[in-house]
C-alpha positions as YAML, in Angstrom:
chain: A
units: angstrom
residues:
- id: 1
  name: MET
  ca: [135.31, 111.39, 86.87]
- id: 2
  name: GLN
  ca: [136.18, 109.68, 90.14]
- id: 3
  name: MET
  ca: [133.75, 108.09, 92.53]
- id: 4
  name: LEU
  ca: [134.64, 108.10, 96.22]
- id: 5
  name: LEU
  ca: [133.61, 104.84, 97.87]
- id: 6
  name: TRP
  ca: [134.39, 103.62, 101.35]
- id: 7
  name: SER
  ca: [133.50, 100.92, 103.80]
- id: 8
  name: ALA
  ca: [134.04, 100.73, 107.53]
- id: 9
  name: LYS
  ca: [134.17, 96.94, 107.39]
- id: 10
  name: ARG
  ca: [135.61, 95.92, 104.06]
- id: 11
  name: PRO
  ca: [138.44, 97.19, 101.85]
- id: 12
  name: LEU
  ca: [137.62, 98.99, 98.60]
- id: 13
  name: ALA
  ca: [138.74, 96.01, 96.55]
- id: 14
  name: HIS
  ca: [135.90, 93.94, 98.01]
- id: 15
  name: LEU
  ca: [133.08, 96.38, 97.25]
- id: 16
  name: GLY
  ca: [132.29, 95.01, 93.80]
- id: 17
  name: VAL
  ca: [132.90, 98.38, 92.12]
- id: 18
  name: LYS
  ca: [135.77, 98.96, 89.72]
- id: 19
  name: ALA
  ca: [136.77, 101.68, 87.27]
- id: 20
  name: THR
  ca: [137.39, 100.00, 83.92]
- id: 21
  name: GLY
  ca: [138.11, 103.19, 82.01]
- id: 22
  name: LYS
  ca: [138.22, 106.95, 82.37]
- id: 23
  name: TYR
  ca: [134.43, 107.22, 82.00]
- id: 24
  name: GLN
  ca: [133.37, 103.68, 82.76]
- id: 25
  name: LEU
  ca: [132.45, 101.94, 85.99]
- id: 26
  name: LYS
  ca: [131.84, 98.22, 86.46]
- id: 27
  name: VAL
  ca: [129.52, 97.16, 89.28]
- id: 28
  name: THR
  ca: [129.26, 93.50, 90.28]
- id: 29
  name: LEU
  ca: [126.08, 92.65, 92.20]
- id: 30
  name: SER
  ca: [125.70, 89.84, 94.74]
- id: 31
  name: LYS
  ca: [122.30, 88.99, 93.26]
- id: 32
  name: PRO
  ca: [120.06, 90.11, 90.37]
- id: 33
  name: VAL
  ca: [118.43, 93.52, 90.92]
- id: 34
  name: PRO
  ca: [115.97, 94.33, 88.10]
- id: 35
  name: TYR
  ca: [115.60, 97.96, 89.20]
- id: 36
  name: PHE
  ca: [119.35, 98.62, 89.52]
- id: 37
  name: LYS
  ca: [119.42, 101.26, 86.77]
- id: 38
  name: LYS
  ca: [116.61, 103.12, 88.53]
- id: 39
  name: LEU
  ca: [118.68, 103.05, 91.71]
- id: 40
  name: LEU
  ca: [121.63, 104.64, 89.95]
- id: 41
  name: ALA
  ca: [119.42, 107.49, 88.73]
- id: 42
  name: GLY
  ca: [118.74, 108.49, 92.34]
- id: 43
  name: ILE
  ca: [120.80, 111.21, 94.00]
- id: 44
  name: THR
  ca: [122.22, 108.76, 96.57]
- id: 45
  name: PHE
  ca: [124.28, 107.16, 93.80]
- id: 46
  name: TYR
  ca: [125.41, 110.33, 92.03]
- id: 47
  name: PRO
  ca: [129.20, 110.44, 91.60]
- id: 48
  name: ILE
  ca: [130.98, 113.08, 93.66]
- id: 49
  name: SER
  ca: [134.36, 114.75, 93.45]
- id: 50
  name: GLN
  ca: [136.92, 112.97, 95.60]
- id: 51
  name: LYS
  ca: [139.10, 116.09, 95.71]
- id: 52
  name: ALA
  ca: [136.22, 118.23, 96.94]
- id: 53
  name: VAL
  ca: [135.22, 115.77, 99.65]
- id: 54
  name: GLU
  ca: [138.80, 115.50, 100.87]
- id: 55
  name: LYS
  ca: [139.12, 119.28, 100.83]
- id: 56
  name: TYR
  ca: [135.91, 120.16, 102.71]
- id: 57
  name: GLY
  ca: [135.55, 117.04, 104.84]
- id: 58
  name: SER
  ca: [132.40, 117.00, 106.97]
- id: 59
  name: LYS
  ca: [131.43, 120.44, 105.63]
- id: 60
  name: TYR
  ca: [131.08, 119.12, 102.09]
- id: 61
  name: GLY
  ca: [127.65, 119.91, 100.68]
- id: 62
  name: THR
  ca: [126.50, 121.91, 103.69]
- id: 63
  name: THR
  ca: [126.64, 125.28, 101.89]
- id: 64
  name: ALA
  ca: [126.86, 126.56, 98.33]
- id: 65
  name: LYS
  ca: [130.57, 127.30, 98.78]
- id: 66
  name: THR
  ca: [131.44, 123.80, 100.00]
- id: 67
  name: THR
  ca: [129.72, 122.05, 97.09]
- id: 68
  name: VAL
  ca: [130.97, 121.47, 93.54]
- id: 69
  name: TYR
  ca: [128.83, 121.28, 90.40]
- id: 70
  name: ASN
  ca: [128.88, 119.63, 86.97]
- id: 71
  name: GLY
  ca: [125.24, 120.17, 85.95]
- id: 72
  name: PRO
  ca: [123.46, 122.94, 84.04]
- id: 73
  name: PHE
  ca: [123.42, 125.24, 87.09]
- id: 74
  name: THR
  ca: [125.56, 126.12, 90.07]
- id: 75
  name: LEU
  ca: [124.23, 127.19, 93.45]
- id: 76
  name: THR
  ca: [124.97, 130.55, 95.03]
- id: 77
  name: GLY
  ca: [123.80, 132.35, 98.14]
- id: 78
  name: TRP
  ca: [122.94, 129.27, 100.21]
- id: 79
  name: THR
  ca: [124.51, 129.23, 103.67]
- id: 80
  name: GLY
  ca: [122.86, 126.04, 104.81]
- id: 81
  name: THR
  ca: [120.15, 127.72, 106.86]
- id: 82
  name: ASN
  ca: [118.91, 130.74, 104.91]
- id: 83
  name: ASP
  ca: [115.61, 130.96, 103.04]
- id: 84
  name: LYS
  ca: [116.89, 132.38, 99.73]
- id: 85
  name: TRP
  ca: [119.33, 131.08, 97.14]
- id: 86
  name: THR
  ca: [119.98, 131.24, 93.39]
- id: 87
  name: LEU
  ca: [120.78, 128.77, 90.64]
- id: 88
  name: VAL
  ca: [123.17, 130.30, 88.09]
- id: 89
  name: LYS
  ca: [123.86, 128.98, 84.59]
- id: 90
  name: ASN
  ca: [127.01, 126.84, 84.60]
- id: 91
  name: SER
  ca: [129.26, 128.04, 81.77]
- id: 92
  name: THR
  ca: [131.42, 124.90, 82.02]
- id: 93
  name: TYR
  ca: [128.48, 122.48, 81.75]
- id: 94
  name: ARG
  ca: [129.06, 119.98, 78.93]
- id: 95
  name: ASP
  ca: [125.87, 121.03, 77.11]
- id: 96
  name: HIS
  ca: [125.65, 124.64, 78.29]
- id: 97
  name: LYS
  ca: [124.37, 125.85, 74.92]
- id: 98
  name: VAL
  ca: [120.92, 124.28, 75.54]
- id: 99
  name: VAL
  ca: [120.54, 126.09, 78.88]
- id: 100
  name: LYS
  ca: [118.48, 129.25, 78.29]
- id: 101
  name: LEU
  ca: [117.91, 130.56, 81.82]
- id: 102
  name: ASN
  ca: [120.69, 132.61, 83.37]
- id: 103
  name: LYS
  ca: [119.29, 132.57, 86.91]
- id: 104
  name: ILE
  ca: [116.58, 130.87, 88.95]
- id: 105
  name: ASN
  ca: [115.78, 132.55, 92.26]
- id: 106
  name: TYR
  ca: [114.39, 130.42, 95.07]
- id: 107
  name: GLN
  ca: [112.82, 131.58, 98.30]
- id: 108
  name: VAL
  ca: [111.16, 129.75, 101.15]
- id: 109
  name: ILE
  ca: [107.86, 131.39, 102.10]
- id: 110
  name: LYS
  ca: [106.34, 129.74, 105.13]
- id: 111
  name: THR
  ca: [102.87, 131.25, 104.76]
- id: 112
  name: SER
  ca: [100.95, 129.92, 101.76]
- id: 113
  name: SER
  ca: [98.77, 133.03, 101.51]
- id: 114
  name: THR
  ca: [101.85, 135.25, 101.30]
- id: 115
  name: ALA
  ca: [103.34, 133.13, 98.54]
- id: 116
  name: TYR
  ca: [100.05, 133.10, 96.66]
- id: 117
  name: ASN
  ca: [99.75, 136.90, 96.85]
- id: 118
  name: LEU
  ca: [103.31, 137.29, 95.55]
- id: 119
  name: TYR
  ca: [102.46, 135.07, 92.59]
- id: 120
  name: GLN
  ca: [99.33, 137.05, 91.83]
- id: 121
  name: SER
  ca: [101.35, 140.28, 91.90]
- id: 122
  name: HIS
  ca: [103.81, 138.74, 89.39]
- id: 123
  name: LYS
  ca: [106.69, 138.57, 91.87]
- id: 124
  name: LEU
  ca: [106.88, 134.77, 91.63]
- id: 125
  name: ASP
  ca: [106.75, 132.54, 88.54]
- id: 126
  name: MET
  ca: [105.84, 129.36, 90.40]
- id: 127
  name: VAL
  ca: [104.00, 128.67, 93.66]
- id: 128
  name: THR
  ca: [102.67, 125.60, 95.46]
- id: 129
  name: LEU
  ca: [99.03, 125.95, 96.46]
- id: 130
  name: ALA
  ca: [97.24, 125.20, 99.71]
- id: 131
  name: GLY
  ca: [93.86, 123.41, 99.66]
- id: 132
  name: GLU
  ca: [91.47, 126.35, 99.26]
- id: 133
  name: GLN
  ca: [93.76, 128.06, 96.75]
- id: 134
  name: SER
  ca: [93.79, 124.84, 94.75]
- id: 135
  name: VAL
  ca: [89.99, 124.82, 94.60]
- id: 136
  name: GLN
  ca: [89.84, 128.48, 93.58]
- id: 137
  name: ASN
  ca: [92.20, 127.80, 90.68]
- id: 138
  name: LYS
  ca: [90.74, 124.52, 89.45]
- id: 139
  name: ASN
  ca: [89.98, 126.07, 86.04]
- id: 140
  name: ASN
  ca: [93.14, 128.17, 85.84]
- id: 141
  name: PRO
  ca: [95.18, 127.15, 82.75]
- id: 142
  name: GLU
  ca: [98.34, 127.83, 84.77]
- id: 143
  name: LEU
  ca: [97.45, 125.08, 87.27]
- id: 144
  name: LYS
  ca: [99.59, 121.93, 87.27]
- id: 145
  name: THR
  ca: [99.10, 118.78, 89.33]
- id: 146
  name: LEU
  ca: [102.22, 116.76, 90.10]
- id: 147
  name: SER
  ca: [102.59, 113.31, 91.58]
- id: 148
  name: ALA
  ca: [104.83, 113.06, 94.64]
- id: 149
  name: GLY
  ca: [105.66, 109.33, 94.49]
- id: 150
  name: ARG
  ca: [104.32, 109.12, 98.04]
- id: 151
  name: VAL
  ca: [101.53, 107.17, 99.73]
- id: 152
  name: GLY
  ca: [99.80, 108.32, 102.93]
- id: 153
  name: PHE
  ca: [98.67, 105.62, 105.34]
- id: 154
  name: ILE
  ca: [97.93, 104.54, 108.90]
- id: 155
  name: GLN
  ca: [100.37, 102.13, 110.48]
- id: 156
  name: TYR
  ca: [99.38, 100.15, 113.55]
- id: 157
  name: ASN
  ca: [101.43, 99.11, 116.53]
- id: 158
  name: GLU
  ca: [100.75, 95.39, 116.58]
- id: 159
  name: LYS
  ca: [102.39, 95.09, 119.99]
- id: 160
  name: ASP
  ca: [99.39, 97.05, 121.28]
- id: 161
  name: LYS
  ca: [96.51, 94.64, 121.97]
- id: 162
  name: THR
  ca: [93.82, 96.93, 120.59]
- id: 163
  name: ALA
  ca: [95.68, 98.07, 117.47]
- id: 164
  name: ALA
  ca: [96.69, 94.46, 116.77]
- id: 165
  name: ASN
  ca: [93.08, 93.41, 116.24]
- id: 166
  name: LYS
  ca: [92.62, 92.73, 112.51]
- id: 167
  name: ASP
  ca: [88.83, 93.17, 112.54]
- id: 168
  name: LEU
  ca: [89.23, 96.57, 114.19]
- id: 169
  name: ARG
  ca: [91.82, 97.63, 111.63]
- id: 170
  name: THR
  ca: [89.57, 96.54, 108.77]
- id: 171
  name: ALA
  ca: [86.61, 98.36, 110.36]
- id: 172
  name: ILE
  ca: [88.73, 101.53, 110.46]
- id: 173
  name: SER
  ca: [89.61, 101.14, 106.77]
- id: 174
  name: LEU
  ca: [85.99, 100.61, 105.73]
- id: 175
  name: THR
  ca: [84.80, 103.61, 107.74]
- id: 176
  name: ILE
  ca: [87.11, 106.07, 106.00]
- id: 177
  name: ASN
  ca: [85.76, 107.72, 102.86]
- id: 178
  name: ARG
  ca: [89.00, 108.21, 100.94]
- id: 179
  name: GLN
  ca: [87.37, 110.07, 98.08]
- id: 180
  name: GLN
  ca: [85.89, 112.58, 100.48]
- id: 181
  name: LEU
  ca: [89.26, 112.88, 102.23]
- id: 182
  name: VAL
  ca: [91.13, 113.88, 99.07]
- id: 183
  name: THR
  ca: [88.45, 116.09, 97.50]
- id: 184
  name: LYS
  ca: [87.00, 117.84, 100.56]
- id: 185
  name: ILE
  ca: [89.82, 117.82, 103.11]
- id: 186
  name: LEU
  ca: [93.19, 117.71, 101.36]
- id: 187
  name: GLU
  ca: [92.05, 119.51, 98.18]
- id: 188
  name: ASN
  ca: [95.55, 119.35, 96.70]
- id: 189
  name: GLY
  ca: [95.09, 116.95, 93.80]
- id: 190
  name: SER
  ca: [95.85, 113.82, 95.85]
- id: 191
  name: ILE
  ca: [93.86, 110.75, 94.83]
- id: 192
  name: ALA
  ca: [92.27, 107.98, 96.90]
- id: 193
  name: ALA
  ca: [94.58, 105.02, 97.47]
- id: 194
  name: LYS
  ca: [93.60, 101.62, 96.10]
- id: 195
  name: THR
  ca: [96.50, 99.67, 97.58]
- id: 196
  name: PHE
  ca: [99.79, 100.21, 99.40]
- id: 197
  name: GLY
  ca: [101.51, 102.04, 96.58]
- id: 198
  name: VAL
  ca: [101.06, 104.71, 93.93]
- id: 199
  name: ARG
  ca: [100.42, 104.90, 90.22]
- id: 200
  name: ASP
  ca: [103.23, 104.64, 87.68]
- id: 201
  name: MET
  ca: [105.44, 102.44, 89.86]
- id: 202
  name: LEU
  ca: [105.18, 99.53, 87.46]
- id: 203
  name: LYS
  ca: [103.00, 98.26, 84.63]
- id: 204
  name: ASN
  ca: [101.74, 94.73, 84.07]
- id: 205
  name: PRO
  ca: [104.29, 93.31, 81.56]
- id: 206
  name: LYS
  ca: [101.52, 91.37, 79.77]
- id: 207
  name: THR
  ca: [98.60, 93.83, 79.75]
- id: 208
  name: GLY
  ca: [100.15, 97.22, 80.45]
- id: 209
  name: LYS
  ca: [97.72, 97.79, 83.31]
- id: 210
  name: ASP
  ca: [98.94, 99.85, 86.24]
- id: 211
  name: PHE
  ca: [100.14, 98.00, 89.34]
- id: 212
  name: VAL
  ca: [97.67, 99.70, 91.71]
- id: 213
  name: ASP
  ca: [94.75, 98.49, 89.59]
- id: 214
  name: ASN
  ca: [95.99, 94.88, 89.62]
- id: 215
  name: ALA
  ca: [96.86, 94.96, 93.33]
- id: 216
  name: GLN
  ca: [93.67, 96.53, 94.66]
- id: 217
  name: THR
  ca: [91.35, 94.70, 97.08]
- id: 218
  name: PRO
  ca: [88.08, 96.68, 97.12]
- id: 219
  name: SER
  ca: [86.57, 94.55, 99.92]
- id: 220
  name: GLU
  ca: [89.04, 96.11, 102.39]
- id: 221
  name: MET
  ca: [89.38, 99.55, 100.82]
- id: 222
  name: THR
  ca: [85.90, 100.68, 99.72]
- id: 223
  name: THR
  ca: [83.79, 102.59, 102.24]
- id: 224
  name: ASN
  ca: [81.23, 100.22, 103.74]
- id: 225
  name: ILE
  ca: [79.78, 101.52, 107.02]
- id: 226
  name: ALA
  ca: [77.48, 98.54, 107.60]
- id: 227
  name: LYS
  ca: [80.30, 96.04, 107.28]
- id: 228
  name: ALA
  ca: [82.58, 98.28, 109.35]
- id: 229
  name: LYS
  ca: [80.05, 98.29, 112.21]
- id: 230
  name: THR
  ca: [79.78, 94.49, 112.11]
- id: 231
  name: LEU
  ca: [83.56, 94.05, 112.20]
- id: 232
  name: TYR
  ca: [83.83, 96.63, 114.96]
- id: 233
  name: GLN
  ca: [81.32, 94.74, 117.09]
- id: 234
  name: THR
  ca: [83.30, 91.54, 116.51]
- id: 235
  name: ALA
  ca: [86.46, 93.36, 117.62]
- id: 236
  name: GLN
  ca: [84.70, 94.59, 120.76]
- id: 237
  name: LYS
  ca: [83.81, 91.00, 121.68]
- id: 238
  name: GLN
  ca: [87.33, 89.76, 120.93]
- id: 239
  name: LEU
  ca: [88.83, 92.52, 123.08]
- id: 240
  name: GLY
  ca: [86.28, 91.96, 125.84]
- id: 241
  name: THR
  ca: [85.00, 95.52, 126.03]
- id: 242
  name: LYS
  ca: [82.44, 97.81, 124.43]
- id: 243
  name: GLN
  ca: [84.40, 100.97, 125.24]
- id: 244
  name: LEU
  ca: [87.48, 101.36, 123.04]
- id: 245
  name: THR
  ca: [89.98, 104.20, 122.91]
- id: 246
  name: LEU
  ca: [92.46, 104.83, 120.12]
- id: 247
  name: THR
  ca: [95.16, 107.47, 119.82]
- id: 248
  name: ILE
  ca: [96.42, 108.66, 116.45]
- id: 249
  name: THR
  ca: [99.97, 110.00, 116.56]
- id: 250
  name: CYS
  ca: [100.92, 112.33, 113.71]
- id: 251
  name: ALA
  ca: [103.16, 115.24, 112.74]
- id: 252
  name: ASN
  ca: [101.91, 118.78, 113.25]
- id: 253
  name: ASP
  ca: [101.92, 119.84, 109.58]
- id: 254
  name: ASP
  ca: [98.62, 120.93, 108.03]
- id: 255
  name: THR
  ca: [98.09, 117.82, 105.90]
- id: 256
  name: SER
  ca: [98.66, 115.41, 108.79]
- id: 257
  name: GLN
  ca: [96.49, 117.34, 111.22]
- id: 258
  name: GLN
  ca: [93.64, 117.77, 108.76]
- id: 259
  name: THR
  ca: [93.73, 114.08, 107.84]
- id: 260
  name: ALA
  ca: [93.89, 112.95, 111.47]
- id: 261
  name: THR
  ca: [90.98, 115.19, 112.47]
- id: 262
  name: TYR
  ca: [88.92, 113.89, 109.57]
- id: 263
  name: ILE
  ca: [89.61, 110.26, 110.45]
- id: 264
  name: GLN
  ca: [88.86, 110.98, 114.11]
- id: 265
  name: GLY
  ca: [85.45, 112.38, 113.16]
- id: 266
  name: GLN
  ca: [84.61, 109.54, 110.77]
- id: 267
  name: LEU
  ca: [85.43, 106.82, 113.29]
- id: 268
  name: MET
  ca: [83.66, 108.41, 116.25]
- id: 269
  name: ASN
  ca: [80.59, 109.25, 114.15]
- id: 270
  name: HIS
  ca: [80.10, 105.73, 112.82]
- id: 271
  name: LEU
  ca: [81.57, 103.35, 115.42]
- id: 272
  name: LYS
  ca: [79.64, 103.44, 118.70]
- id: 273
  name: ASN
  ca: [81.57, 103.66, 121.98]
- id: 274
  name: LEU
  ca: [84.85, 104.42, 120.22]
- id: 275
  name: LYS
  ca: [86.89, 107.38, 121.44]
- id: 276
  name: VAL
  ca: [89.69, 108.63, 119.20]
- id: 277
  name: ASN
  ca: [92.39, 111.01, 120.39]
- id: 278
  name: VAL
  ca: [94.84, 112.86, 118.13]
- id: 279
  name: ARG
  ca: [98.38, 113.43, 119.37]
- id: 280
  name: THR
  ca: [100.35, 115.89, 117.23]
- id: 281
  name: MET
  ca: [104.02, 116.84, 117.47]
- id: 282
  name: PRO
  ca: [106.91, 117.98, 115.23]
- id: 283
  name: PHE
  ca: [107.88, 115.32, 112.71]
- id: 284
  name: PRO
  ca: [111.28, 114.45, 114.31]
- id: 285
  name: SER
  ca: [109.58, 113.94, 117.67]
- id: 286
  name: MET
  ca: [106.88, 111.82, 116.05]
- id: 287
  name: LEU
  ca: [109.47, 109.66, 114.35]
- id: 288
  name: THR
  ca: [111.27, 109.14, 117.67]
- id: 289
  name: LYS
  ca: [108.06, 108.14, 119.45]
- id: 290
  name: VAL
  ca: [107.06, 105.72, 116.70]
- id: 291
  name: SER
  ca: [110.52, 104.14, 116.47]
- id: 292
  name: GLN
  ca: [110.38, 103.58, 120.24]
- id: 293
  name: GLY
  ca: [107.00, 101.87, 119.90]
- id: 294
  name: ASP
  ca: [105.23, 104.69, 121.75]
- id: 295
  name: PHE
  ca: [102.06, 104.76, 119.62]
- id: 296
  name: GLN
  ca: [98.85, 102.92, 118.77]
- id: 297
  name: LEU
  ca: [98.02, 104.34, 115.35]
- id: 298
  name: ASN
  ca: [100.46, 106.45, 113.40]
- id: 299
  name: LEU
  ca: [99.39, 108.66, 110.51]
- id: 300
  name: THR
  ca: [102.36, 108.90, 108.18]
- id: 301
  name: SER
  ca: [103.49, 108.58, 104.56]
- id: 302
  name: TRP
  ca: [106.24, 106.94, 102.54]
- id: 303
  name: GLY
  ca: [108.02, 108.55, 99.62]
- id: 304
  name: MET
  ca: [109.71, 106.34, 97.05]
- id: 305
  name: ASP
  ca: [113.21, 106.99, 95.74]
- id: 306
  name: PHE
  ca: [112.50, 105.22, 92.47]
- id: 307
  name: ALA
  ca: [109.51, 103.79, 90.63]
- id: 308
  name: ASP
  ca: [109.11, 100.18, 91.71]
- id: 309
  name: PRO
  ca: [106.57, 98.61, 94.11]
- id: 310
  name: SER
  ca: [109.37, 97.02, 96.12]
- id: 311
  name: GLN
  ca: [110.30, 100.50, 97.33]
- id: 312
  name: VAL
  ca: [107.19, 100.69, 99.47]
- id: 313
  name: LEU
  ca: [106.29, 97.02, 99.97]
- id: 314
  name: THR
  ca: [109.68, 96.16, 101.47]
- id: 315
  name: ILE
  ca: [108.98, 98.22, 104.59]
- id: 316
  name: LEU
  ca: [106.34, 95.68, 105.67]
- id: 317
  name: THR
  ca: [108.67, 92.68, 105.56]
- id: 318
  name: SER
  ca: [109.41, 91.13, 108.93]
- id: 319
  name: ASN
  ca: [113.08, 92.11, 108.99]
- id: 320
  name: SER
  ca: [112.66, 95.71, 107.78]
- id: 321
  name: ASN
  ca: [113.89, 98.46, 110.10]
- id: 322
  name: SER
  ca: [111.07, 100.62, 108.73]
- id: 323
  name: ASN
  ca: [108.41, 98.12, 109.84]
- id: 324
  name: MET
  ca: [107.74, 100.09, 113.01]
- id: 325
  name: GLY
  ca: [104.28, 98.57, 113.46]
- id: 326
  name: HIS
  ca: [105.80, 95.05, 113.57]
- id: 327
  name: TYR
  ca: [103.45, 93.61, 110.95]
- id: 328
  name: GLN
  ca: [104.27, 89.92, 110.47]
- id: 329
  name: SER
  ca: [103.14, 87.63, 107.66]
- id: 330
  name: LYS
  ca: [105.01, 84.58, 106.40]
- id: 331
  name: THR
  ca: [103.09, 84.54, 103.12]
- id: 332
  name: TYR
  ca: [103.88, 88.23, 102.61]
- id: 333
  name: ASP
  ca: [107.57, 87.65, 103.31]
- id: 334
  name: THR
  ca: [107.61, 84.68, 100.92]
- id: 335
  name: ALA
  ca: [106.09, 86.72, 98.10]
- id: 336
  name: MET
  ca: [108.61, 89.52, 98.63]
- id: 337
  name: ASN
  ca: [111.51, 87.06, 98.88]
- id: 338
  name: ASN
  ca: [110.43, 85.47, 95.61]
- id: 339
  name: ALA
  ca: [110.25, 88.88, 93.91]
- id: 340
  name: ASP
  ca: [113.72, 89.69, 95.19]
- id: 341
  name: GLY
  ca: [115.12, 86.21, 94.63]
- id: 342
  name: LYS
  ca: [114.10, 83.38, 92.32]
- id: 343
  name: ASP
  ca: [111.77, 85.55, 90.22]
- id: 344
  name: ALA
  ca: [113.93, 88.68, 90.14]
- id: 345
  name: MET
  ca: [114.79, 88.39, 86.44]
- id: 346
  name: ASN
  ca: [111.41, 87.06, 85.29]
- id: 347
  name: ASN
  ca: [109.31, 90.17, 84.76]
- id: 348
  name: SER
  ca: [105.92, 88.44, 84.74]
- id: 349
  name: ASN
  ca: [106.55, 86.24, 87.78]
- id: 350
  name: ARG
  ca: [108.11, 89.08, 89.74]
- id: 351
  name: TYR
  ca: [105.15, 91.31, 88.94]
- id: 352
  name: GLN
  ca: [102.71, 88.70, 90.22]
- id: 353
  name: ASP
  ca: [104.78, 88.24, 93.40]
- id: 354
  name: LEU
  ca: [104.53, 91.97, 94.11]
- id: 355
  name: VAL
  ca: [100.80, 92.04, 93.37]
- id: 356
  name: LYS
  ca: [100.32, 89.09, 95.72]
- id: 357
  name: ALA
  ca: [102.27, 90.83, 98.49]
- id: 358
  name: ALA
  ca: [100.28, 94.05, 98.13]
- id: 359
  name: LYS
  ca: [96.98, 92.16, 98.29]
- id: 360
  name: ILE
  ca: [98.07, 90.25, 101.39]
- id: 361
  name: ALA
  ca: [99.06, 93.44, 103.19]
- id: 362
  name: THR
  ca: [95.77, 95.13, 102.32]
- id: 363
  name: LYS
  ca: [93.64, 92.13, 103.27]
- id: 364
  name: ASP
  ca: [95.48, 91.98, 106.60]
- id: 365
  name: GLN
  ca: [95.31, 95.77, 106.93]
- id: 366
  name: GLY
  ca: [98.95, 95.63, 107.98]
- id: 367
  name: VAL
  ca: [98.67, 99.30, 107.13]
- id: 368
  name: THR
  ca: [95.64, 101.25, 105.97]
- id: 369
  name: PRO
  ca: [96.48, 103.10, 102.71]
- id: 370
  name: LEU
  ca: [94.70, 106.47, 102.47]
- id: 371
  name: TYR
  ca: [95.86, 108.58, 99.53]
- id: 372
  name: GLU
  ca: [98.41, 108.95, 96.76]
- id: 373
  name: SER
  ca: [100.00, 112.29, 97.42]
- id: 374
  name: ARG
  ca: [99.85, 115.04, 94.81]
- id: 375
  name: SER
  ca: [100.71, 118.73, 94.83]
- id: 376
  name: ARG
  ca: [99.19, 121.55, 92.84]
- id: 377
  name: LEU
  ca: [101.07, 124.60, 91.74]
- id: 378
  name: LEU
  ca: [100.66, 127.59, 89.51]
- id: 379
  name: VAL
  ca: [103.29, 128.13, 86.82]
- id: 380
  name: ASN
  ca: [103.63, 131.36, 84.85]
- id: 381
  name: SER
  ca: [102.28, 130.72, 81.35]
- id: 382
  name: ASN
  ca: [105.40, 132.43, 79.94]
- id: 383
  name: LEU
  ca: [107.62, 129.72, 81.42]
- id: 384
  name: HIS
  ca: [108.19, 126.82, 79.01]
- id: 385
  name: GLY
  ca: [110.47, 123.83, 78.67]
- id: 386
  name: VAL
  ca: [110.36, 122.63, 82.29]
- id: 387
  name: VAL
  ca: [110.43, 118.82, 82.43]
- id: 388
  name: TYR
  ca: [108.30, 117.31, 85.20]
- id: 389
  name: ASN
  ca: [109.05, 113.82, 86.45]
- id: 390
  name: LYS
  ca: [105.84, 111.82, 86.00]
- id: 391
  name: PHE
  ca: [106.47, 109.68, 89.07]
- id: 392
  name: ASN
  ca: [107.65, 112.10, 91.76]
- id: 393
  name: GLY
  ca: [107.04, 115.55, 90.31]
- id: 394
  name: ALA
  ca: [110.71, 116.61, 90.35]
- id: 395
  name: MET
  ca: [111.33, 119.59, 88.07]
- id: 396
  name: ASP
  ca: [114.20, 119.85, 85.60]
- id: 397
  name: PHE
  ca: [114.95, 123.39, 84.36]
- id: 398
  name: ARG
  ca: [117.76, 122.41, 81.98]
- id: 399
  name: THR
  ca: [115.76, 123.27, 78.86]
- id: 400
  name: ALA
  ca: [113.44, 125.85, 80.47]
- id: 401
  name: TYR
  ca: [112.98, 129.29, 78.94]
- id: 402
  name: VAL
  ca: [110.77, 132.35, 79.29]
- id: 403
  name: LYS
  ca: [108.78, 133.47, 76.27]
...
């Protein structure tokens, strides 16, 4: 199998990648990367057919017909824009004998109630649930809850005088009841965040304890209205005004709007003389506004490509392009540099560096973590053998079958 690699600045010979055999690739790294194998398991690093890319050019991968396949299924019926397509068993797959399903039909249904009704009438074998549907089916044996490898949070524009106030940010964090948010508002299986990250990213190499448990700082993350009011009053004095106005910018999807409205209500109910506006827009427009610095508070989320705390913590380093709130902390940067540098190959030291960084960010409220995203779905009890990724909920139908 060939891997097509290119560089606009350097010749192929300088890329540090070399084929050392028909089925072997040698990669030379410029520095130790303890999560490198996890990187290679991500779709960004999947090998692709050089012949196919050269044949289809810029159209490669944009439709079913301009894509090639070497997995258990091939894709048919996808034009690039339509709402229905089919996975068909790949007869040339290396292990095709273990593949039991001949076809998997997909369809995009934009109304959750329509999709739910189709499932109930046995016209769908799998459906993602909306909040109320999730509650109604909490005791249904066909209900599954999957992690999304994603954390929802508020980021602050620290070039805005009001949003840059640390006491105000901490007051906001302490006002929000995260447990109420996930159980009463989102109702989709999401769980309250303890730190800037999600479960199952990494375990303590000495104790086996989950990273989010070691990295939590309850004093900044546990609802405490009395303390929030005190910090808010301090922020008012520091800002020289009793009347404060904040605007939350978010995407116009249901989850974002529901969360923003909830936070708006919590803050205005508990913090006197605070007005909170919610500005919603399509996600691409929101991203443009935020990247241009046109926001105070931004309700957003971050999905991780692989299970390692660095995947989310890196975005708060000073030189990160994703640090759109311009959070700055030398001690944070040092901890992350140590994890990525001198301690990279020492599991225990690297782990402690990452824990330290997460605690610094939370104590500073560089961002305010809200929830670890989950999704709930119903799966036909006759469908077996589907493998669900514990970290991000991705589904593998290679060994699936209907009984």
